[in-house]
Short mmCIF file of C-alpha atoms in Angstrom, two decimals:
data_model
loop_
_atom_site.label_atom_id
_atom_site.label_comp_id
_atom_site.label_asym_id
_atom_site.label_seq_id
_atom_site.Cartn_x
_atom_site.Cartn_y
_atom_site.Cartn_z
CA UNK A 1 -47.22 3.46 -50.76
CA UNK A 2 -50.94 2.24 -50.58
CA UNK A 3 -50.19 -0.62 -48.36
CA UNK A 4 -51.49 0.35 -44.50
CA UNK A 5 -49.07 0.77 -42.29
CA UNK A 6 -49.74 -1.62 -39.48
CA UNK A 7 -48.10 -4.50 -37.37
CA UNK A 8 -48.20 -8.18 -39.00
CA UNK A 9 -50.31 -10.80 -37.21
CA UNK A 10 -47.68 -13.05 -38.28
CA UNK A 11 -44.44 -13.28 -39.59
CA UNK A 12 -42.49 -16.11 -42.16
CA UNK A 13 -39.11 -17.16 -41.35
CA UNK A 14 -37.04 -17.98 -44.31
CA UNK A 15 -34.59 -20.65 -43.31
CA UNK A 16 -31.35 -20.02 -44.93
CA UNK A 17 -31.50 -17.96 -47.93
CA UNK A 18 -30.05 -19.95 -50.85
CA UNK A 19 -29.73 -23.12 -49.29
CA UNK A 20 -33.53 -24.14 -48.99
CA UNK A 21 -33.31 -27.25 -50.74
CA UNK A 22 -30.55 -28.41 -48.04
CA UNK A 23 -32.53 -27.28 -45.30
CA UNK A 24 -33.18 -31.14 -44.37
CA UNK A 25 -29.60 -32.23 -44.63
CA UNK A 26 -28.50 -29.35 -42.98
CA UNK A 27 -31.21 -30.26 -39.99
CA UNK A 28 -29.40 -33.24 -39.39
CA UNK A 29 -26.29 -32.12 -37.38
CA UNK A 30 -28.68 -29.35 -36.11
CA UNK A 31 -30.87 -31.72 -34.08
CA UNK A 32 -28.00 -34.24 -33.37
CA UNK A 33 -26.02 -31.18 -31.46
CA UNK A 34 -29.59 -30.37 -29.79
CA UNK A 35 -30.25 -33.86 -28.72
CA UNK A 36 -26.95 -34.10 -27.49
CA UNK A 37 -27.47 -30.49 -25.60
CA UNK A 38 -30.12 -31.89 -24.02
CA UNK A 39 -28.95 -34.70 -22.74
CA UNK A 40 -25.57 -33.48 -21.26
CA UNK A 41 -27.22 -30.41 -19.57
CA UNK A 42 -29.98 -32.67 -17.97
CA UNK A 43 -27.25 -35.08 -17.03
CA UNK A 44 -25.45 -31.85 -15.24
CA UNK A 45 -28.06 -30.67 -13.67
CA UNK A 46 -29.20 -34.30 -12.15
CA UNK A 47 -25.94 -35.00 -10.96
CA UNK A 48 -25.68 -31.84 -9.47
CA UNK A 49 -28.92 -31.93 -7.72
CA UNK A 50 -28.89 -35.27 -6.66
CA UNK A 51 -24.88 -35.04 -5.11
CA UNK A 52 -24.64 -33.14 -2.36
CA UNK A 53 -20.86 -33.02 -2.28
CA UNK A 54 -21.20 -31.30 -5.19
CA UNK A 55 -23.72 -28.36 -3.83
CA UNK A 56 -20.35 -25.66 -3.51
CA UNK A 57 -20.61 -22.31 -5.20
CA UNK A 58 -18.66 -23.57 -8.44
CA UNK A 59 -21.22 -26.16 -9.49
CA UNK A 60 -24.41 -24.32 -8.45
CA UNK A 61 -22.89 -21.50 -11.34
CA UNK A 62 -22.30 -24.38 -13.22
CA UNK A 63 -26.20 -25.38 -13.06
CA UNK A 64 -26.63 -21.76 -13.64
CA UNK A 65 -25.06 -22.43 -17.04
CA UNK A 66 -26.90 -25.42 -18.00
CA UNK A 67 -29.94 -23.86 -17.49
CA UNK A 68 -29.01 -20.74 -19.15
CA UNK A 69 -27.80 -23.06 -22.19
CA UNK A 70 -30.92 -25.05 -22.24
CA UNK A 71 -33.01 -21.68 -22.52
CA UNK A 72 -30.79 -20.21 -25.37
CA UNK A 73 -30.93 -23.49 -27.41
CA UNK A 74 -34.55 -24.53 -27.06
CA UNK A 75 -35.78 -20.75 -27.56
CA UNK A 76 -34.82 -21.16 -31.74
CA UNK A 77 -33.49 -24.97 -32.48
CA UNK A 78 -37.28 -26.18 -32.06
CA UNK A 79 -39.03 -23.80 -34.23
CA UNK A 80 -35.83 -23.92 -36.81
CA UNK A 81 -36.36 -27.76 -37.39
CA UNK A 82 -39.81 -27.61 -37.64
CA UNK A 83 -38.97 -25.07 -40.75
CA UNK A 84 -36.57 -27.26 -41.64
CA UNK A 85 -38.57 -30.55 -41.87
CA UNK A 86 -42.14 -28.82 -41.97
CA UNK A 87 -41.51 -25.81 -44.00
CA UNK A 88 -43.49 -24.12 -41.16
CA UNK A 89 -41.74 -20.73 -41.24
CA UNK A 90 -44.76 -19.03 -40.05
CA UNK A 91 -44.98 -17.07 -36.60
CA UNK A 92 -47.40 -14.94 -34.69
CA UNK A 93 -46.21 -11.86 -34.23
CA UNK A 94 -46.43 -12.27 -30.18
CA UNK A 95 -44.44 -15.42 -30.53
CA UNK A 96 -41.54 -14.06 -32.77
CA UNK A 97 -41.09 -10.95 -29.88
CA UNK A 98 -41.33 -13.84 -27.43
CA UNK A 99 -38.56 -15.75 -28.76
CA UNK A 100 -36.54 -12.69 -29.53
CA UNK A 101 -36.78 -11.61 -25.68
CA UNK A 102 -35.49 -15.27 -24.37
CA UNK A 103 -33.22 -15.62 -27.42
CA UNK A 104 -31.27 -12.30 -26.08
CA UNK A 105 -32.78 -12.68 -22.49
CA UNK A 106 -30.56 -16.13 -21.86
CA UNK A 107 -27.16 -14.73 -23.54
CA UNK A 108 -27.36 -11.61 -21.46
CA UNK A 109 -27.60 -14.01 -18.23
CA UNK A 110 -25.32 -16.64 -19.11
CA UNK A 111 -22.72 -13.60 -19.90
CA UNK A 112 -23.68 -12.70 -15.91
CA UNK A 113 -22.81 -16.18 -15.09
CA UNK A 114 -19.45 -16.38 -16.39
CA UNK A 115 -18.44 -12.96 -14.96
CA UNK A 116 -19.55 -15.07 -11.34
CA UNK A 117 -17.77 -17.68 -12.24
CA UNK A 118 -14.61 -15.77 -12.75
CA UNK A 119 -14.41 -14.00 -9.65
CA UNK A 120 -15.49 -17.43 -8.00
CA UNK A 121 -12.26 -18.52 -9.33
CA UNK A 122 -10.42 -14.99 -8.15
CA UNK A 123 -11.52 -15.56 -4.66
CA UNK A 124 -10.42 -19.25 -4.62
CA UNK A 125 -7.29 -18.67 -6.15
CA UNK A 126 -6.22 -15.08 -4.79
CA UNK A 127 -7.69 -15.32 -1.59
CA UNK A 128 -8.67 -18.93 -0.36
CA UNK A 129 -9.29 -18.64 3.71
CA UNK A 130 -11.92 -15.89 2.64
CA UNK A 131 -13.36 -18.27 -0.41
CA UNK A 132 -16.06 -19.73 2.18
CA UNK A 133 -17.57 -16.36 4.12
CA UNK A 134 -17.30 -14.63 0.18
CA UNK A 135 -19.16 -17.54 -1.78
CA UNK A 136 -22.17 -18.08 0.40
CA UNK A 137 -25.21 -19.89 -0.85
CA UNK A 138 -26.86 -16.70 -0.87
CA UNK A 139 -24.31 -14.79 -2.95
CA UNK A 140 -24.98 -17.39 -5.18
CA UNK A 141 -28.27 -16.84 -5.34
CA UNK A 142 -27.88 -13.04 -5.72
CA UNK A 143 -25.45 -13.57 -8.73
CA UNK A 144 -28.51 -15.42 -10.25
CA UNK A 145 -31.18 -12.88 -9.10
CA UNK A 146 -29.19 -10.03 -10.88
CA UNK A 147 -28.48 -12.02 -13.97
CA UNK A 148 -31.93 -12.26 -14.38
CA UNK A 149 -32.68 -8.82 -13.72
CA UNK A 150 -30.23 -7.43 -16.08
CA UNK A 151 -30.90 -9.23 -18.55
CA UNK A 152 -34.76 -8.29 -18.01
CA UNK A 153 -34.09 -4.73 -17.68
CA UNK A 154 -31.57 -4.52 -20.89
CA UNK A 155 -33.83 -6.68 -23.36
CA UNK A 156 -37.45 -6.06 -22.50
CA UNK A 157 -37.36 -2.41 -23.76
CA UNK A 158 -36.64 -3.93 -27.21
CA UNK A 159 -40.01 -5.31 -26.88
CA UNK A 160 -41.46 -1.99 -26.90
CA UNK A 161 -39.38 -0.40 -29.40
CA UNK A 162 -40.41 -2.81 -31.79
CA UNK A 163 -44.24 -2.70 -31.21
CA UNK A 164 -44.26 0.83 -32.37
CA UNK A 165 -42.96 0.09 -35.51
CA UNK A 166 -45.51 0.00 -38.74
CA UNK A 167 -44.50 -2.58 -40.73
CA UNK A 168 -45.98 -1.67 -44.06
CA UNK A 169 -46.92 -5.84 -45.14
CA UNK A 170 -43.48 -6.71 -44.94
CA UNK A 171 -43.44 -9.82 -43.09
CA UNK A 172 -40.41 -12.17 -44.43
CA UNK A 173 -37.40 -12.54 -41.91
CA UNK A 174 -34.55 -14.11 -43.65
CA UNK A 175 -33.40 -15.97 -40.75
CA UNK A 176 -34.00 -19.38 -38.75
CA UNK A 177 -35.23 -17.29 -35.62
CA UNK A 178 -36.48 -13.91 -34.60
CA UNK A 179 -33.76 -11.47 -33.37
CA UNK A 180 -34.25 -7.58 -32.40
CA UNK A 181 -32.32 -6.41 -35.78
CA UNK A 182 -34.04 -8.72 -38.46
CA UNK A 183 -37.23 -7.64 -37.18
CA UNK A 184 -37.11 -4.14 -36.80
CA UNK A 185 -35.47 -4.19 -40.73
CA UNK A 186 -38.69 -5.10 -41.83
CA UNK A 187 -40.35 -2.29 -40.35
CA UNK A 188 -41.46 0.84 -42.79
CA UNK A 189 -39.92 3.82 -40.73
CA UNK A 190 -36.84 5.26 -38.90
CA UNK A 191 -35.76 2.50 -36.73
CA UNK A 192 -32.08 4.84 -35.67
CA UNK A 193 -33.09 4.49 -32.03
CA UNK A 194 -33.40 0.02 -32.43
CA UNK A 195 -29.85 0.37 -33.85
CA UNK A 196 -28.42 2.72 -30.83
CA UNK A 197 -30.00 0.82 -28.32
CA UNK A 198 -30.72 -2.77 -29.49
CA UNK A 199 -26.77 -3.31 -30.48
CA UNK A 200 -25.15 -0.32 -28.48
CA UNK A 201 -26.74 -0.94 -24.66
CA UNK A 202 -26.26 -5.43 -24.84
CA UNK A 203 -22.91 -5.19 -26.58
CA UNK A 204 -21.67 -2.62 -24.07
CA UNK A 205 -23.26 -4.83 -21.10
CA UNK A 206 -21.42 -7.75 -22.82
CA UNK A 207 -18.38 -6.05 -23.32
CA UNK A 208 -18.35 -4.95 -19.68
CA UNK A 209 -18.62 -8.33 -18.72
CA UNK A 210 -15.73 -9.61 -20.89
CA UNK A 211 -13.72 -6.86 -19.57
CA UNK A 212 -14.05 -7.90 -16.21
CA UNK A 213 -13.28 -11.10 -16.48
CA UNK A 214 -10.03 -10.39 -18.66
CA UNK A 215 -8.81 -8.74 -15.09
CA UNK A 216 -10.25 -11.55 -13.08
CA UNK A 217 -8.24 -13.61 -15.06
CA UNK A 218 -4.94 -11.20 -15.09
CA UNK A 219 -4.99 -11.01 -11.14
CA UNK A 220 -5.22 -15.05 -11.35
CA UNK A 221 -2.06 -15.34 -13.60
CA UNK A 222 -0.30 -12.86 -11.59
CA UNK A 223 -1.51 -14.60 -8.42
CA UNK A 224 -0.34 -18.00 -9.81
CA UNK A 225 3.45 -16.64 -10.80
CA UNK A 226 3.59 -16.17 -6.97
CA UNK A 227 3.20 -19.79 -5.81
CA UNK A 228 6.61 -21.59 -4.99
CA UNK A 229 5.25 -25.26 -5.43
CA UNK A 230 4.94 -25.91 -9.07
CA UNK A 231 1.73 -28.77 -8.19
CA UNK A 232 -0.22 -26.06 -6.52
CA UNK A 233 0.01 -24.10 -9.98
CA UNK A 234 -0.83 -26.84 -11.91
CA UNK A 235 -3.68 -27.51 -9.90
CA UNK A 236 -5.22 -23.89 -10.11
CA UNK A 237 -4.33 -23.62 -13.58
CA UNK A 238 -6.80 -27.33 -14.37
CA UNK A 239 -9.48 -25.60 -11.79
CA UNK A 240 -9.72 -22.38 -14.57
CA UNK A 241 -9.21 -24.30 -17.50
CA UNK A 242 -12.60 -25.30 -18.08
CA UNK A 243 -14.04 -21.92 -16.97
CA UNK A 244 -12.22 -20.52 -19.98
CA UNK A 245 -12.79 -22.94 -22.34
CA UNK A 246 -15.87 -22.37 -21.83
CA UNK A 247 -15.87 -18.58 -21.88
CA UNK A 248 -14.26 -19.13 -25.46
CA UNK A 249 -16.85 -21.02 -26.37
CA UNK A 250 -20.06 -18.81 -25.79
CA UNK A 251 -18.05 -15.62 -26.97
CA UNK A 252 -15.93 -16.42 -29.37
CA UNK A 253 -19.26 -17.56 -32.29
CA UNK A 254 -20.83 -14.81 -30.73
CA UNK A 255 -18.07 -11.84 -31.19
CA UNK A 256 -17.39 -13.95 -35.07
CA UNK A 257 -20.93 -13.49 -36.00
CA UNK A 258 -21.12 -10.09 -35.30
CA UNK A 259 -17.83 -9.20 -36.35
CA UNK A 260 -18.53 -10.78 -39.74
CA UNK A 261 -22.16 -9.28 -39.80
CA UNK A 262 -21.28 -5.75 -39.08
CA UNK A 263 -17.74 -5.71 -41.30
CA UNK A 264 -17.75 -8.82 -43.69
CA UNK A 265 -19.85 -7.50 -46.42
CA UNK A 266 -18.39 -9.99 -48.84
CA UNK A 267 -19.23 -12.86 -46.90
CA UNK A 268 -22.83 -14.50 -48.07
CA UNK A 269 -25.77 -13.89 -46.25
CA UNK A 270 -25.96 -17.73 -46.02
CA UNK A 271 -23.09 -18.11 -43.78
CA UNK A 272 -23.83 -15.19 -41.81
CA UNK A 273 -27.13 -17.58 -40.95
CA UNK A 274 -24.97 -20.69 -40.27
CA UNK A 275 -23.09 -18.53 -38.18
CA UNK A 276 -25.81 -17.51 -35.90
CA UNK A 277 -27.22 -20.94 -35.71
CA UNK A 278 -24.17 -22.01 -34.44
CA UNK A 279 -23.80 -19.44 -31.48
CA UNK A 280 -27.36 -20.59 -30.11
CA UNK A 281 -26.05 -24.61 -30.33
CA UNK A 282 -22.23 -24.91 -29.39
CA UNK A 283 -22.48 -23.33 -25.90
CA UNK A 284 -25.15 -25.94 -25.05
CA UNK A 285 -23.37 -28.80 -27.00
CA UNK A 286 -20.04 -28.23 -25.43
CA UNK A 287 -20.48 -26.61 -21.99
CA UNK A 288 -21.22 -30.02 -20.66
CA UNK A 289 -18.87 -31.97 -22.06
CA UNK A 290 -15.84 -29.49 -20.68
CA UNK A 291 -17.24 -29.22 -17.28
CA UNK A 292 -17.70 -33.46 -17.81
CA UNK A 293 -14.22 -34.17 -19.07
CA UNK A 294 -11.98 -31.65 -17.21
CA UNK A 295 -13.52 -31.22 -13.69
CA UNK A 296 -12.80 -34.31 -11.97
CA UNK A 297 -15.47 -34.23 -9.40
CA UNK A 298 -18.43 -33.75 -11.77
CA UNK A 299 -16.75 -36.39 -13.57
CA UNK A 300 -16.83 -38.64 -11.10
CA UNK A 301 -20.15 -38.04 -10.16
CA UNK A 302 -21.39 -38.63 -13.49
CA UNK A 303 -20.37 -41.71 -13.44
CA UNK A 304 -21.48 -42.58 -9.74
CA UNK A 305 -25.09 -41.44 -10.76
CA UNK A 306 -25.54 -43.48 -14.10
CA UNK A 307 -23.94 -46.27 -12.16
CA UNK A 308 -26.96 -45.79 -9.45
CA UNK A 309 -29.03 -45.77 -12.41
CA UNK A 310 -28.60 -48.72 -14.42
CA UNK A 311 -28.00 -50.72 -10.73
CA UNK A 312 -31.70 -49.56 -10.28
CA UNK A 313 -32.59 -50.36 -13.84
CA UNK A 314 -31.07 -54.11 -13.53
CA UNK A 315 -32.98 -54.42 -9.90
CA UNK A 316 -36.52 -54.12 -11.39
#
């Protein structure tokens, strides 16, 4: 009661609660999957830069996505090794709302980029001779402009509604990375109107999202049943298999780590952690190597451009 009610110049993140002495070990998979992030979203977007067979509405969402994935990964894995090695779980205040705001800022868009990508696949699929005058560069480049403006509009008012909040010394988040809930838990007052809007507004905007493509992929199906030649089929069908593998990829930890926060009360805080970790890391990991293995084209590419490469590397 006679501590000042004021906000923290800085804040400690706590690693994983009850598994600090394994924070090193558990680091090492951590930064493997980040290195290997890294690398397969660079090698995306190169190959899709530097191939201009490949500059088609499809792949520019898919360089969407790997830059989206590269945001959402190197927002938190940094900072959570260097607690992890370092024991450097201390954070400025400004930096902990900054890396909140991308943390949430990047899922929001990449959730915008998969709903594109689904009804880039609905227009292929359902109706092909209007696939060209639909997917324009420029509706490309409008899907991106309103993924980022969502997103900006959803998650920087949870910015504000934190900075009002007196924090009363409380300053430990037990966490590898600033998010909107663990911070405003800290704070020393009423914080009803974080909870309504902080999970109510993003999880209905995500929700939306899902929804829509859940039809985008029912009108597919349907749209599929109709095709007499059984190739054609199994040619669409490869085209959206990717798409939703990777769709189950960025929701499924997500939906599981909220699911299990909000309702699994008997699971241990520790794994709730891992959890999260996990939903900022596989997305990046594995949205490369999909797109790599099962799209023949980028596949192809790949190889084209690190044959260039090591040509260029034996020339010199």
């Amino acid at each position: 009661a006679n501590v000042t009610a004021s906000t923290p110049s800085t804040f400690i993140l706590a690693g994983i609660p009850g598994m600090e002495k394994s924070h090193v070990l558990i680091s090492i998979p951590f930064c493997s999957m980040y290195l290997v992030a890294l690398l397969g979203n660079g090698v995306l977007l190169v190959t899709i830069g530097v191939e201009r067979s490949l500059h088609q509405p499809m792949y520019l969402l898919v360089s969407m996505l790997a830059v989206a994935d590269l945001v959402l990964s190197t927002t938190t894995v940094p900072k959570m090794l260097s607690l992890f090695w370092f024991c450097s779980g201390e954070i400025s205040f400004g930096a902990c709302l900054t890396q909140m705001f991308f943390l949430h800022f990047s899922f929001s868009a990449e959730s915008v980029i998969l709903l594109a990508m689904a009804v880039d696949r609905f227009v292929a699929i359902c109706y092909p001779l209007h696939y060209a005058a639909v997917l324009t560069p420029w509706a490309v480049a409008k899907t991106g402009l309103l993924a980022l403006l969502r997103s900006f509009l959803i998650i920087f008012p949870c910015v504000f509604l934190l900075k009002r909040l007196p924090f009363c010394g409380r300053k430990v988040i037990p966490h590898t990375y600033c998010e909107h809930m663990g911070i405003a838990r800290l704070a020393c007052a009423d914080i009803s109107v974080n909870v309504v809007y902080g999970l109510a507004l993003p999880f209905a905007a995500i929700a939306l999202d899902l929804a829509l493509i859940a039809v985008s992929y029912v009108l597919i199906l349907l749209a599929l049943f109709r095709l007499p030649s059984r190739s054609a089929r199994h040619k669409a069908l490869g085209t959206c298999g990717s798409h939703l593998c990777v769709i189950a990829l960025f929701y499924g930890p997500a939906f599981f780590a909220v699911l299990t926060h909000r309702f699994g009360g008997e699971i241990p805080r520790h794994l709730h952690i891992l959890l999260a970790n996990l939903y900022v890391l596989f997305p990046p990991l594995l949205n490369p190597i999909v797109y790599g293995v099962r799209t023949r084209q980028i596949k192809e590419k790949v190889g084209k451009v690190l044959a260039c490469s090591k040509r260029r590397r034996l020339q010199q």
